[in-house]
Each structure stands twice: as structure tokens, then as C-alpha cells.
Short mmCIF file of C-alpha atoms in Angstrom, two decimals:
data_model
loop_
_atom_site.label_atom_id
_atom_site.label_comp_id
_atom_site.label_asym_id
_atom_site.label_seq_id
_atom_site.Cartn_x
_atom_site.Cartn_y
_atom_site.Cartn_z
CA MET A 1 -16.76 -13.45 15.54
CA TYR A 2 -15.04 -10.08 14.67
CA THR A 3 -12.08 -8.63 16.46
CA LEU A 4 -11.84 -4.93 17.02
CA PHE A 5 -8.61 -3.16 17.82
CA HIS A 6 -9.67 0.04 19.23
CA HIS A 7 -9.51 2.46 22.17
CA PRO A 8 -12.53 2.97 24.60
CA PHE A 9 -12.43 6.81 23.88
CA CYS A 10 -11.35 7.01 20.24
CA PRO A 11 -14.54 8.43 18.76
CA LEU A 12 -13.96 6.61 15.34
CA SER A 13 -13.64 3.24 17.51
CA ARG A 14 -16.89 4.11 19.27
CA PHE A 15 -18.54 4.41 15.78
CA ILE A 16 -17.70 1.07 14.87
CA ARG A 17 -18.69 -0.60 18.02
CA LEU A 18 -22.12 1.03 17.54
CA ALA A 19 -22.39 -0.16 13.92
CA LEU A 20 -21.39 -3.61 14.74
CA GLY A 21 -23.98 -3.47 17.81
CA GLU A 22 -26.69 -2.55 15.19
CA HIS A 23 -25.68 -5.27 13.02
CA GLY A 24 -25.94 -7.56 15.92
CA LEU A 25 -22.50 -9.02 15.39
CA ASP A 26 -20.41 -10.90 18.09
CA LEU A 27 -17.29 -8.81 18.75
CA ARG A 28 -14.19 -9.22 20.59
CA LEU A 29 -12.44 -5.96 21.82
CA VAL A 30 -8.84 -5.48 21.97
CA GLU A 31 -7.66 -2.17 23.63
CA GLU A 32 -4.92 -0.58 21.57
CA ARG A 33 -2.79 2.42 22.31
CA SER A 34 -2.04 3.64 19.09
CA TRP A 35 0.71 6.00 20.02
CA GLU A 36 2.81 3.13 21.23
CA ARG A 37 3.07 1.88 17.51
CA ARG A 38 3.33 -1.81 18.34
CA THR A 39 4.99 -3.78 15.65
CA ALA A 40 2.27 -6.26 15.69
CA PHE A 41 -0.41 -3.60 15.39
CA LEU A 42 1.37 -1.60 12.43
CA ALA A 43 1.54 -4.87 10.71
CA LEU A 44 -2.31 -4.77 10.57
CA ASN A 45 -2.43 -0.94 9.90
CA PRO A 46 0.66 0.68 8.80
CA ALA A 47 -1.04 3.93 9.48
CA GLY A 48 -1.01 3.02 13.07
CA THR A 49 -4.61 4.31 13.75
CA THR A 50 -7.64 2.73 15.46
CA PRO A 51 -10.07 1.19 14.68
CA VAL A 52 -8.94 -1.99 12.77
CA LEU A 53 -11.43 -5.02 12.24
CA VAL A 54 -10.00 -8.44 11.90
CA ALA A 55 -12.24 -11.44 10.68
CA GLU A 56 -10.78 -14.80 10.18
CA GLY A 57 -9.81 -15.65 6.51
CA ARG A 58 -10.04 -11.89 5.65
CA PRO A 59 -7.21 -9.22 5.55
CA PRO A 60 -7.24 -6.73 8.22
CA ILE A 61 -9.86 -3.98 7.71
CA PRO A 62 -8.34 -0.66 8.81
CA GLY A 63 -10.23 2.63 9.29
CA ALA A 64 -13.67 3.51 10.05
CA GLY A 65 -14.77 4.38 6.52
CA VAL A 66 -13.51 1.12 5.20
CA ILE A 67 -14.95 -0.84 7.91
CA VAL A 68 -18.53 0.49 7.26
CA GLU A 69 -18.34 -0.12 3.70
CA PHE A 70 -17.23 -3.66 4.38
CA LEU A 71 -20.19 -4.17 6.88
CA ASP A 72 -22.63 -2.80 4.35
CA GLU A 73 -21.29 -5.13 1.52
CA VAL A 74 -21.24 -8.30 3.84
CA HIS A 75 -24.11 -7.56 6.12
CA GLY A 76 -26.06 -4.87 4.76
CA VAL A 77 -28.78 -6.58 2.82
CA GLU A 78 -29.84 -8.96 5.77
CA MET A 79 -30.67 -5.68 7.63
CA GLY A 80 -33.77 -5.09 5.22
CA ASP A 81 -35.37 -1.76 5.88
CA ARG A 82 -32.87 -1.11 8.73
CA ARG A 83 -29.88 -1.06 6.59
CA LEU A 84 -27.64 1.67 7.73
CA LEU A 85 -26.49 2.63 4.13
CA PRO A 86 -29.43 3.18 2.14
CA GLN A 87 -30.03 1.74 -1.43
CA SER A 88 -30.62 4.82 -3.23
CA THR A 89 -27.65 6.76 -4.97
CA ALA A 90 -28.83 9.97 -3.48
CA GLU A 91 -29.32 8.71 0.03
CA ARG A 92 -26.10 7.07 -0.02
CA ILE A 93 -24.23 10.18 -1.29
CA GLU A 94 -25.84 11.88 1.72
CA VAL A 95 -24.96 9.44 4.33
CA ARG A 96 -21.08 9.49 2.91
CA ARG A 97 -21.12 13.16 2.88
CA LEU A 98 -22.20 13.16 6.62
CA LEU A 99 -19.69 10.31 7.39
CA SER A 100 -16.90 12.56 6.23
CA TRP A 101 -18.19 15.42 7.89
CA PHE A 102 -18.13 13.74 11.34
CA ASN A 103 -15.30 11.29 11.07
CA ASP A 104 -13.14 13.75 9.28
CA LYS A 105 -14.03 17.41 10.04
CA PHE A 106 -15.59 17.08 13.48
CA PHE A 107 -12.83 14.56 14.41
CA GLU A 108 -10.15 16.95 13.33
CA GLU A 109 -11.69 20.00 14.68
CA ALA A 110 -13.05 18.84 17.85
CA SER A 111 -13.24 15.32 19.17
CA GLY A 112 -9.68 14.38 18.27
CA PRO A 113 -8.01 17.32 19.96
CA LEU A 114 -10.15 16.92 23.05
CA MET A 115 -9.34 13.28 23.56
CA THR A 116 -5.73 13.89 22.92
CA GLU A 117 -5.30 16.47 25.26
CA ARG A 118 -7.60 15.41 27.99
CA ILE A 119 -7.46 11.68 28.00
CA TYR A 120 -4.49 10.20 25.71
CA LYS A 121 -1.73 12.47 27.05
CA ARG A 122 -2.36 10.98 30.68
CA PHE A 123 -0.99 7.63 29.20
CA MET A 124 1.54 8.84 26.78
CA SER A 125 5.17 8.89 27.47
CA GLU A 126 6.98 12.28 26.89
CA GLU A 127 8.81 10.77 23.99
CA ASP A 128 5.34 9.82 22.60
CA GLY A 129 3.88 13.35 23.04
CA GLY A 130 2.70 13.13 26.58
CA GLY A 131 2.65 16.01 29.11
CA PRO A 132 0.11 18.49 30.44
CA PRO A 133 -2.83 19.30 28.18
CA ALA A 134 -2.42 22.38 25.64
CA MET A 135 -5.12 24.78 27.05
CA ASP A 136 -5.40 26.65 23.75
CA VAL A 137 -6.14 23.46 21.82
CA ILE A 138 -8.91 22.60 24.36
CA ARG A 139 -10.25 25.95 23.94
CA ALA A 140 -10.22 26.04 20.25
CA ALA A 141 -11.83 22.35 20.31
CA ASN A 142 -14.51 23.32 22.67
CA ALA A 143 -15.47 26.34 20.56
CA ASN A 144 -15.60 24.05 17.42
CA VAL A 145 -17.90 21.54 19.28
CA ARG A 146 -20.68 24.49 19.49
CA TYR A 147 -20.94 25.20 15.85
CA HIS A 148 -20.81 21.33 14.97
CA LEU A 149 -23.79 20.86 17.68
CA ALA A 150 -25.56 23.67 15.91
CA TYR A 151 -25.35 21.88 12.46
CA ILE A 152 -26.60 18.67 13.93
CA GLY A 153 -29.35 20.62 15.43
CA TRP A 154 -30.19 21.91 12.26
CA LEU A 155 -30.28 18.58 10.48
CA ALA A 156 -32.29 17.10 13.51
CA ARG A 157 -34.96 19.90 12.94
CA THR A 158 -35.41 19.42 9.23
CA ARG A 159 -35.11 15.67 9.09
CA ASN A 160 -36.48 12.62 11.11
CA PHE A 161 -32.66 11.46 11.35
CA LEU A 162 -29.40 13.25 10.44
CA ALA A 163 -29.16 11.87 6.81
CA GLY A 164 -33.15 11.50 5.94
CA ASP A 165 -35.96 9.62 7.30
CA ARG A 166 -34.56 6.59 8.96
CA MET A 167 -31.26 6.03 11.06
CA THR A 168 -27.94 5.57 9.22
CA TYR A 169 -24.39 5.24 9.91
CA ALA A 170 -24.26 9.01 9.67
CA ASP A 171 -26.21 9.06 12.94
CA LEU A 172 -24.08 6.57 14.70
CA ALA A 173 -20.90 8.52 13.82
CA ALA A 174 -22.33 11.75 15.06
CA ALA A 175 -23.38 10.12 18.11
CA ALA A 176 -20.13 8.34 18.83
CA HIS A 177 -18.17 11.58 18.62
CA LEU A 178 -20.45 13.49 20.66
CA SER A 179 -20.35 10.64 23.35
CA ALA A 180 -16.78 10.72 23.92
CA ILE A 181 -17.03 14.49 24.27
CA ASP A 182 -19.88 14.17 26.60
CA TYR A 183 -17.89 11.92 28.96
CA LEU A 184 -15.78 14.88 29.59
CA GLY A 185 -18.77 17.20 30.08
CA ASP A 186 -17.88 19.46 27.24
CA VAL A 187 -21.00 19.21 25.17
CA PRO A 188 -23.19 22.45 25.75
CA TRP A 189 -26.56 20.58 25.34
CA ILE A 190 -28.42 23.62 26.73
CA GLU A 191 -27.62 25.38 23.45
CA ASP A 192 -29.69 23.27 21.00
CA GLU A 193 -32.77 21.18 22.26
CA ALA A 194 -33.17 19.59 18.89
CA ALA A 195 -29.61 18.12 18.85
CA LYS A 196 -30.16 17.00 22.51
CA ALA A 197 -33.33 15.38 21.59
CA TRP A 198 -31.86 13.50 18.72
CA TYR A 199 -28.90 12.35 20.69
CA ALA A 200 -31.13 10.96 23.49
CA ARG A 201 -33.02 9.01 20.74
CA ILE A 202 -29.59 7.40 19.57
CA LYS A 203 -28.34 7.10 23.18
CA SER A 204 -31.18 5.00 24.21
CA ARG A 205 -30.58 2.30 21.64
CA PRO A 206 -29.29 -1.05 23.08
CA SER A 207 -25.92 -0.86 20.80
CA PHE A 208 -25.11 2.23 23.01
CA ARG A 209 -25.18 0.42 26.39
CA PRO A 210 -21.41 -0.85 26.35
CA LEU A 211 -20.14 2.74 25.55
CA LEU A 212 -22.10 4.08 28.61
CA SER A 213 -20.25 1.50 30.79
CA GLU A 214 -16.91 2.81 29.80
CA TRP A 215 -15.05 4.75 32.58
CA LEU A 216 -11.70 6.13 33.00
CA ALA A 217 -9.71 6.11 36.34
CA GLY A 218 -9.06 9.50 37.52
CA VAL A 219 -11.59 10.97 35.09
CA PRO A 220 -15.12 10.70 36.29
CA ALA A 221 -17.91 10.70 33.51
CA SER A 222 -20.00 13.88 33.29
CA ARG A 223 -23.50 13.91 35.11
CA THR A 224 -25.19 13.69 31.64
CA TYR A 225 -22.99 10.86 30.25
CA VAL A 226 -25.13 7.84 31.62
CA ASP A 227 -28.34 9.59 32.08
CA LEU A 228 -30.97 8.56 29.32
CA ASP A 229 -33.21 11.51 30.45
CA PHE A 230 -30.52 14.33 30.57
#
């Protein structure tokens, strides 16, 4: 049994939830509002960010990148042909490159700012940075979503999955970020049919169902969020 300290709309936490689901691992979720900087949580991860994975008898495993490397080391071989980090060096490099693209670049330019401005700020105190959303930040993030979606579409048109012939952690990471943004209705699916078709494939997987059941009081999900045939 693993325990995941997460926030339901943290894209990085969503990625790890998808990864754990694909591995078929039992999971206990603990919601963490990282901006509150709880002393007990900082003891698990001094950086104060989600996600953090905890397993009995092991040190806390902080950060999405560290967590997926741990999952591959401990559980990868048992996945066989479904291993989410392939065995060849070239394939592993490409998966890790795309993980950096989505979990660093996409997060910094699009999903992170949108979650902060449109969701997290609703629950933050003024001292923690709460208040009305910064519309200039939202506009810039939404513009960035469009070019990231176009890149995903290009990958989907030239490959079976984003990193190659089969599904990897890269697909789960990209889908996790898009799912959080799609909840808000800010993914312009009409602009790229290839990206939309690829996302529909990932979204239909059983590991995705718990994410689609998430909702936020006062912020209804977009029409496309739960619809598998959007």
C-alpha cells in the first residue's frame, strides 16, 4: 500500500495517480494544500511541493520525476511488454525528454499558472498569495496551451503514442496536464484532431476513471471533461 500526498488538481499529482493506476498498485490519497506549508509535510518534502509518495520502510519519495523512476526500478520489470519506461537506451532517453517537456515546460508555461490562478487562489489566504485571478497570466497560459497542443498533435500524427510505438510515462504525463486544463474548459480541442484522438485513447483507460470523478465546488467541469466521446 502506497500513500500519495497530492492535490486533486495538481497536474503532477494526477500524472502519478495515472502511473500508479497503470501499475495496478493500491493507493491511499491524502489531499495536501502545499501553499499552507504544514510542518509535517515539509518534513516529507522540504521543497513543499506535491506529489510525495510514501511507502512503509522507505524514505519519502518526493517529486513526479523521482517517483516514476522509483516505480520503474521496483515495479517496471513485472509490467513486461507494458513497461512504461522502455528498456532500450534510445527509447528511455525519448521518454525522459518528453517527461521533462510536460512536467517542466508545459507545467511552467500553462498548466501550473492555470491551476494557481483559477483554482488554488480560491483557497489561499491573502498571506499565501490568494485573491482574484491575474487575467494577464491566464491569457498567456491559454496561449501557451495552444502551441503545446499542436506539439502533442504532431507527435500523435508521426507516432503510435507520444514517445514511440507503445504507451509510456510520457503519454500519462501529457494526459495528466491536459486533464486538469480540460476540467476548466481551456483546451481548444477543435484546433488539433490528432491530439484529440490521442487523448481520447488515454482518457478511456481504467486508470483515468478516478480523475474524471474529481470535481470542485463552485467550479463545474467543462462539457468535454467526463465525456469519452468528446
